[in-house]
Short mmCIF file of C-alpha atoms in Angstrom, two decimals:
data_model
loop_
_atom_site.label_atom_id
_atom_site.label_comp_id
_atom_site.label_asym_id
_atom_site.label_seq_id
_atom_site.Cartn_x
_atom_site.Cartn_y
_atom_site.Cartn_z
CA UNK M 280 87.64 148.20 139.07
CA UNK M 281 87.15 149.05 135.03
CA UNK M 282 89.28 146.55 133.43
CA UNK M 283 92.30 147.48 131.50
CA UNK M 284 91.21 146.35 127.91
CA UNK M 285 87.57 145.24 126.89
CA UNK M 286 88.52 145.26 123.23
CA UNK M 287 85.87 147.84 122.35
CA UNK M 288 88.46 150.62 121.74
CA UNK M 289 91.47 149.70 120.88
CA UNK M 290 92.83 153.54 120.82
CA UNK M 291 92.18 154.01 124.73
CA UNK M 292 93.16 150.64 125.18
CA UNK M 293 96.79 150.83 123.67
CA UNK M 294 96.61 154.26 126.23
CA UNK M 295 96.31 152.30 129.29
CA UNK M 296 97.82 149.08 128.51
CA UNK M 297 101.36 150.75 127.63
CA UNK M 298 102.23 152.11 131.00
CA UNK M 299 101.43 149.27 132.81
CA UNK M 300 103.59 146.77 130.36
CA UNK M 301 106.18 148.29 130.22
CA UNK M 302 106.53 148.56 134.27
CA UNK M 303 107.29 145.14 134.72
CA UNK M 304 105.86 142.59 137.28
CA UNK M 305 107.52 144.16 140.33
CA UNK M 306 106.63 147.63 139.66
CA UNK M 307 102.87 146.31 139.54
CA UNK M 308 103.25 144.46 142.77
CA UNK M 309 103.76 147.98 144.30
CA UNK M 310 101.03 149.24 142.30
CA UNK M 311 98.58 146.58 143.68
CA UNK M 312 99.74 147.55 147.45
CA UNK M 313 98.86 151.47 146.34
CA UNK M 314 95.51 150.24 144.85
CA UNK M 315 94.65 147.71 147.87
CA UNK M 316 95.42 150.47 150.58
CA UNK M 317 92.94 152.72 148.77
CA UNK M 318 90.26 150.45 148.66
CA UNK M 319 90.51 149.27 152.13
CA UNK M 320 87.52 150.30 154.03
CA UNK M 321 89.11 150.16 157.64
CA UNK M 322 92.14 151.55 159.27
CA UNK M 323 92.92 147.85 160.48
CA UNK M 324 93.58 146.95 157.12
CA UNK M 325 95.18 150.05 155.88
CA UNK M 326 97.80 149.60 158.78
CA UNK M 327 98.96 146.22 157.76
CA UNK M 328 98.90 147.47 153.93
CA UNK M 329 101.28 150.32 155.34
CA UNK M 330 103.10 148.12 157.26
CA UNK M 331 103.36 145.37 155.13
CA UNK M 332 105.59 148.45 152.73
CA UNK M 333 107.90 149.05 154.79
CA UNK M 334 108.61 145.37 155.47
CA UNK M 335 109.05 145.08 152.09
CA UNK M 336 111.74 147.82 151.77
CA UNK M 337 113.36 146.54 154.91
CA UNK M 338 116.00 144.76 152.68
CA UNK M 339 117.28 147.63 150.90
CA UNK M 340 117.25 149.38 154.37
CA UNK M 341 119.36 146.81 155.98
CA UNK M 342 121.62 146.86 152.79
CA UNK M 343 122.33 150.09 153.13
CA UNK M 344 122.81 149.81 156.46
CA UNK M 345 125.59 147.23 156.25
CA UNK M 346 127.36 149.63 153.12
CA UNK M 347 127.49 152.24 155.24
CA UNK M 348 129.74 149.90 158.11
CA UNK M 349 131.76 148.90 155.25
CA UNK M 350 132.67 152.03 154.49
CA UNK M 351 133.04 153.44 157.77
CA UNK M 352 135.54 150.47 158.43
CA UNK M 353 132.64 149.45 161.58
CA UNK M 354 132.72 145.60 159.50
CA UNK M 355 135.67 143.58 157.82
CA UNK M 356 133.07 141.37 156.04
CA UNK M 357 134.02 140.47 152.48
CA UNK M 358 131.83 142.59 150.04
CA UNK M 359 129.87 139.34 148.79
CA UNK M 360 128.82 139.26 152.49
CA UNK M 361 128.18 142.77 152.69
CA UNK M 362 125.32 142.35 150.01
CA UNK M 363 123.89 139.75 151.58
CA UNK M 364 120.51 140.90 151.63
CA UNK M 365 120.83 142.15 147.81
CA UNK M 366 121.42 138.07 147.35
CA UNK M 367 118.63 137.10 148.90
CA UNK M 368 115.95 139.53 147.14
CA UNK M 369 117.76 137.84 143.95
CA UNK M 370 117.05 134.99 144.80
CA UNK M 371 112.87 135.62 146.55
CA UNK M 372 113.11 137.67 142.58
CA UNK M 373 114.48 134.42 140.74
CA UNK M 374 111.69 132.30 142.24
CA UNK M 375 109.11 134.86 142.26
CA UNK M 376 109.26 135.87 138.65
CA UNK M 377 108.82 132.43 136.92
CA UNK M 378 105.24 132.35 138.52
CA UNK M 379 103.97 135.72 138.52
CA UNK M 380 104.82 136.53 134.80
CA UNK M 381 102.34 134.18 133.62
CA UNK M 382 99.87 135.52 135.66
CA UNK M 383 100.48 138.78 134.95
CA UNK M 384 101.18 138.19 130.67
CA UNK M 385 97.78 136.69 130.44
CA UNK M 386 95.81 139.03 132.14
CA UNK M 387 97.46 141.82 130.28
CA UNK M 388 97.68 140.08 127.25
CA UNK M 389 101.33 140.24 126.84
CA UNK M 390 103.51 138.87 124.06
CA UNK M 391 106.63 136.95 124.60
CA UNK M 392 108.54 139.29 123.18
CA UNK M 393 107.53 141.82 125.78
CA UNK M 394 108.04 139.12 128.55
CA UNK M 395 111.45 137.96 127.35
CA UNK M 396 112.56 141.63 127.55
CA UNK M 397 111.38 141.81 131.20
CA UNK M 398 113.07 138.74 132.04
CA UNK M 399 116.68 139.86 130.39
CA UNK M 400 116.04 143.45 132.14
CA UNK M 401 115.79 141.65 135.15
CA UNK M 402 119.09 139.13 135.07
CA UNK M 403 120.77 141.95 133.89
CA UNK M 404 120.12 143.39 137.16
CA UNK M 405 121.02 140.74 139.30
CA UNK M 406 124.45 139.90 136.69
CA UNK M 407 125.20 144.11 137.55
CA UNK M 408 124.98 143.17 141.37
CA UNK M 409 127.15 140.34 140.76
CA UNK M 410 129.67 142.20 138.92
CA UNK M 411 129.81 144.86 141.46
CA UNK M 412 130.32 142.36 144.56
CA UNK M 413 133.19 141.36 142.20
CA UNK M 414 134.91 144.59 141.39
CA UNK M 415 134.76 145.60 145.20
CA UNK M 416 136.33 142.64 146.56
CA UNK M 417 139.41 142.95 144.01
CA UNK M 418 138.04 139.35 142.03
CA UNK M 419 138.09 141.03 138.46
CA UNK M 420 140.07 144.26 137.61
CA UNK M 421 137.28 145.45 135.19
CA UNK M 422 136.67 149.00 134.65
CA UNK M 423 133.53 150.21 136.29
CA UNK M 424 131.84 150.74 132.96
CA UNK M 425 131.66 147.12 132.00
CA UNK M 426 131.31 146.71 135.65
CA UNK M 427 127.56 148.58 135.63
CA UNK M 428 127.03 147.37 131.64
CA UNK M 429 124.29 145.56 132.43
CA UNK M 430 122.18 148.03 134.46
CA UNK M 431 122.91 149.92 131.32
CA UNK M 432 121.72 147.52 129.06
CA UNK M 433 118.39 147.44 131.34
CA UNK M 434 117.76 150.66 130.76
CA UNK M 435 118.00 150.68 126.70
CA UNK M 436 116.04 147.37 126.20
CA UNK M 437 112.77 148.40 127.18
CA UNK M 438 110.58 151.79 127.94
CA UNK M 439 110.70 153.27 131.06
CA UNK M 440 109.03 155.49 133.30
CA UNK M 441 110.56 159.04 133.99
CA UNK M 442 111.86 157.92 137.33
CA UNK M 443 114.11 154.85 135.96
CA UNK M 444 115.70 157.33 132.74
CA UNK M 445 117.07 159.26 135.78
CA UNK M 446 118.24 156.36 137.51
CA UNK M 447 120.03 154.66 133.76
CA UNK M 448 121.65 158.59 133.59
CA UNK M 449 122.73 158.70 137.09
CA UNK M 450 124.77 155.59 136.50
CA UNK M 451 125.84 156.88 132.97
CA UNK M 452 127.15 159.85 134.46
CA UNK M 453 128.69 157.87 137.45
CA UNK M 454 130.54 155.25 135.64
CA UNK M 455 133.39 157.21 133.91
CA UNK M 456 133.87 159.37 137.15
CA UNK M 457 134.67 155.86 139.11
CA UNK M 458 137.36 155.44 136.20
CA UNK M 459 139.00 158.28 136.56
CA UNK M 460 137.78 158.92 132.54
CA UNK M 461 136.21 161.93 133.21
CA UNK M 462 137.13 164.53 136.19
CA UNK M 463 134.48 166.63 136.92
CA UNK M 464 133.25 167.34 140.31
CA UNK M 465 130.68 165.56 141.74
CA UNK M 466 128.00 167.91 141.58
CA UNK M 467 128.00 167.07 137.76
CA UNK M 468 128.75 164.27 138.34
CA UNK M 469 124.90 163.87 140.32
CA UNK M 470 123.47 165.84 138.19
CA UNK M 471 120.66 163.44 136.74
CA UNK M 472 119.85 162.83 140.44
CA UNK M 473 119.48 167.06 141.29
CA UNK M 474 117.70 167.45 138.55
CA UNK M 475 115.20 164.76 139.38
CA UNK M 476 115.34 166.05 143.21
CA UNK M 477 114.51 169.85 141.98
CA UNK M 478 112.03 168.82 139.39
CA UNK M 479 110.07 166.90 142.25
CA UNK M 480 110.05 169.84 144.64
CA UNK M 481 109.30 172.61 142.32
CA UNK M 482 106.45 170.35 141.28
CA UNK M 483 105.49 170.09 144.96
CA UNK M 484 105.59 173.49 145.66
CA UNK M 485 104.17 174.34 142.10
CA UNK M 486 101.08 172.32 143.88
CA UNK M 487 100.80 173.57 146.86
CA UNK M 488 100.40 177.24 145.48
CA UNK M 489 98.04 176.46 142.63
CA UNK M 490 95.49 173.46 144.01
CA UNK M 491 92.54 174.60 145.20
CA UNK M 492 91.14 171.07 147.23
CA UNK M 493 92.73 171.12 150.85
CA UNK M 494 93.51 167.61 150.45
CA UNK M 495 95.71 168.34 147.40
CA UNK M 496 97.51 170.90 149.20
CA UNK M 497 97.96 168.42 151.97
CA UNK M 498 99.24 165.79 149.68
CA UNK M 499 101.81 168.28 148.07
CA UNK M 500 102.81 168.99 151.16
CA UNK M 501 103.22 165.49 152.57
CA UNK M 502 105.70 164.76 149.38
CA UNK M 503 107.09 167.62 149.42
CA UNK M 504 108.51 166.88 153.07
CA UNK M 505 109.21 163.34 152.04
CA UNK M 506 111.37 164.23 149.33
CA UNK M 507 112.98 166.70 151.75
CA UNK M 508 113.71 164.53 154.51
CA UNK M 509 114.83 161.49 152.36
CA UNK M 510 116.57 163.03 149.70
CA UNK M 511 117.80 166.27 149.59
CA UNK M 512 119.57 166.09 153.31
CA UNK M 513 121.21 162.98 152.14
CA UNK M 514 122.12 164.00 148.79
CA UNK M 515 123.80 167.38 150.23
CA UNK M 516 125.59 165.63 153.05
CA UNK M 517 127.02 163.03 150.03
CA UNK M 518 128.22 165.56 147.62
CA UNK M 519 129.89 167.54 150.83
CA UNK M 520 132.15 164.24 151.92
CA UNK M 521 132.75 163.46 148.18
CA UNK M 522 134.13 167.07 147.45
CA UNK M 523 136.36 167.07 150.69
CA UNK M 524 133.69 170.09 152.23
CA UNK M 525 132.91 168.43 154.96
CA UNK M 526 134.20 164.90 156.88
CA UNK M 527 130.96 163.07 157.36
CA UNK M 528 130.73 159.46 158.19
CA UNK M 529 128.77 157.39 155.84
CA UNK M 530 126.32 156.08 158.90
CA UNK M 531 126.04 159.95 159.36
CA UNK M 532 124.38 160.46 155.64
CA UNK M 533 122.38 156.78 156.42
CA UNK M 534 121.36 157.98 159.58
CA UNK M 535 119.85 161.33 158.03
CA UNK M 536 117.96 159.30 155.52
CA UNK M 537 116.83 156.33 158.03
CA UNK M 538 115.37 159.10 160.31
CA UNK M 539 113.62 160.85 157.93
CA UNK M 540 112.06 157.57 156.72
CA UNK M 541 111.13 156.62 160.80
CA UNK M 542 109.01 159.99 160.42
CA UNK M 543 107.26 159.53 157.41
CA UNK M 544 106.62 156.01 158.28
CA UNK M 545 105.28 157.38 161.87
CA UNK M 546 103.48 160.14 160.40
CA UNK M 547 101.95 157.87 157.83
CA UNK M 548 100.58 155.24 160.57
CA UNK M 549 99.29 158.13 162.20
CA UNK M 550 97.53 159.96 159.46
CA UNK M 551 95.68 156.78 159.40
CA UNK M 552 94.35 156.58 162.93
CA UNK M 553 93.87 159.93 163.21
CA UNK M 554 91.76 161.13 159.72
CA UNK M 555 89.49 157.65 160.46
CA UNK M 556 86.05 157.85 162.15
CA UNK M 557 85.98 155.73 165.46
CA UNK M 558 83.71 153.04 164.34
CA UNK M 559 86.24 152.38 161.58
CA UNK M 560 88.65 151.06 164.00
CA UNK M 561 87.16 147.24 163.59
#
């Protein structure tokens, strides 16, 4: 692997470094996983690479999993409770962080500037989790604006990718809706997320007319699919309960997106044992 700065050309070098700085430790932890499952030379270790994903994301799974009972009135829990798995990636974050960041600021060359804005991104985050836990549970009266503040905040103090501007507008758009501030329905009020939605799959399909390879088309195909399954059916069946179209449960609009994540996550595993040679299987 070419390294990502050899101080020969400073030009290309600014290029690549950029991207990768301004990520942020955690987003590179998901880039390493992307970059060990394509150099792993047997589907053995590409299965626990794949497998060792989804564990990761099991968290936010289970987190949504206990919102939707909440919601549904299935649980009585307090909503501090409720988040209990949100706490506890806090807190694997909180003692993560303080070890990987000088890893990674040294091998990336990193000022402390750029690492002190990572680390107030990041306990903004976990302050807007706080905050919300707070608001829901009838603690502080606070409007929701200075409720989500700090994921605000995160968004403004450093350069993101295209992905996380949709995510700081989606919650710009959301906050004044919550306090009654603005009225518009909530297909506007999603907007940022549509947009990002119908930008994906009219890239995907953009692809799969125009690449030539087989294994691009496949690929286009694959996401395309994905983004289908895990979030346009739940983003359709959330705007439908929010407008009053339709009475769906909230573990109906989970359930929609957990099953569409069991299939990719089967398909996935099985893409690998079926595109490998036998002898691979070691």
């Amino acid at each position: 692997m070419a390294p990502l700065y050899n101080g020969e050309d400073d030009d290309v070098a600014t290029t690549e470094r950029l991207p990768v700085e301004e990520t942020g430790p955690f987003a590179c932890l998901c880039n390493n996983l992307v970059k060990s499952f394509c150099a792993a030379t047997t589907v053995r270790n590409k299965r626990v690479i794949v497998s060792l994903g989804l564990l990761l994301l099991l968290p936010a799974v289970l987190s949504v999993l206990f919102l939707s009972w909440k919601v549904d009135g299935v649980i009585a829990w307090p909503w501090g409770t409720v988040f209990l798995f949100v706490w506890l990636v806090d807190a694997m974050c909180l003692a993560y962080y303080p070890r990987i960041i000088p890893r990674w600021s040294a091998s990336l060359e990193l000022s402390s500037r750029t690492n002190a804005v990572h680390f107030v991104s990041f306990a903004c985050m976990v302050l807007c989790h706080v905050f919300i836990a707070l608001r829901l549970d009838g603690l502080v009266d606070w409007k929701w604006t200075w409720v989500l503040l700090p994921f605000i905040l995160t968004g403004m103090l450093k350069r993101s990718n295209h992905v996380a501007v949709f995510a700081w507008l989606q919650v710009v758009f959301l906050a004044p809706r919550l306090d009654a501030t603005l009225l518009w329905p909530w297909p506007i009020v999603f907007l940022p997320l549509e947009l990002y939605a119908i930008g994906c799959l009219a890239y995907c399909m953009y692809t799969l007319s125009t690449a030539p390879p087989r294994q691009e088309r496949a690929k286009a195909g694959a996401t395309l699919l994905g983004l289908v399954l895990l979030l346009g059916i739940p983003l359709v069946l959330l705007l439908l309960r929010l407008e009053g179209t339709c009475e769906f449960s909230a573990m109906s609009i989970l359930t929609s997106w957990l099953v569409g994540y069991g299939i990719l996550a089967i398909a996935g595993l099985a893409n690998i044992h079926w595109s490998a040679p036998q002898d691979d299987f070691v």
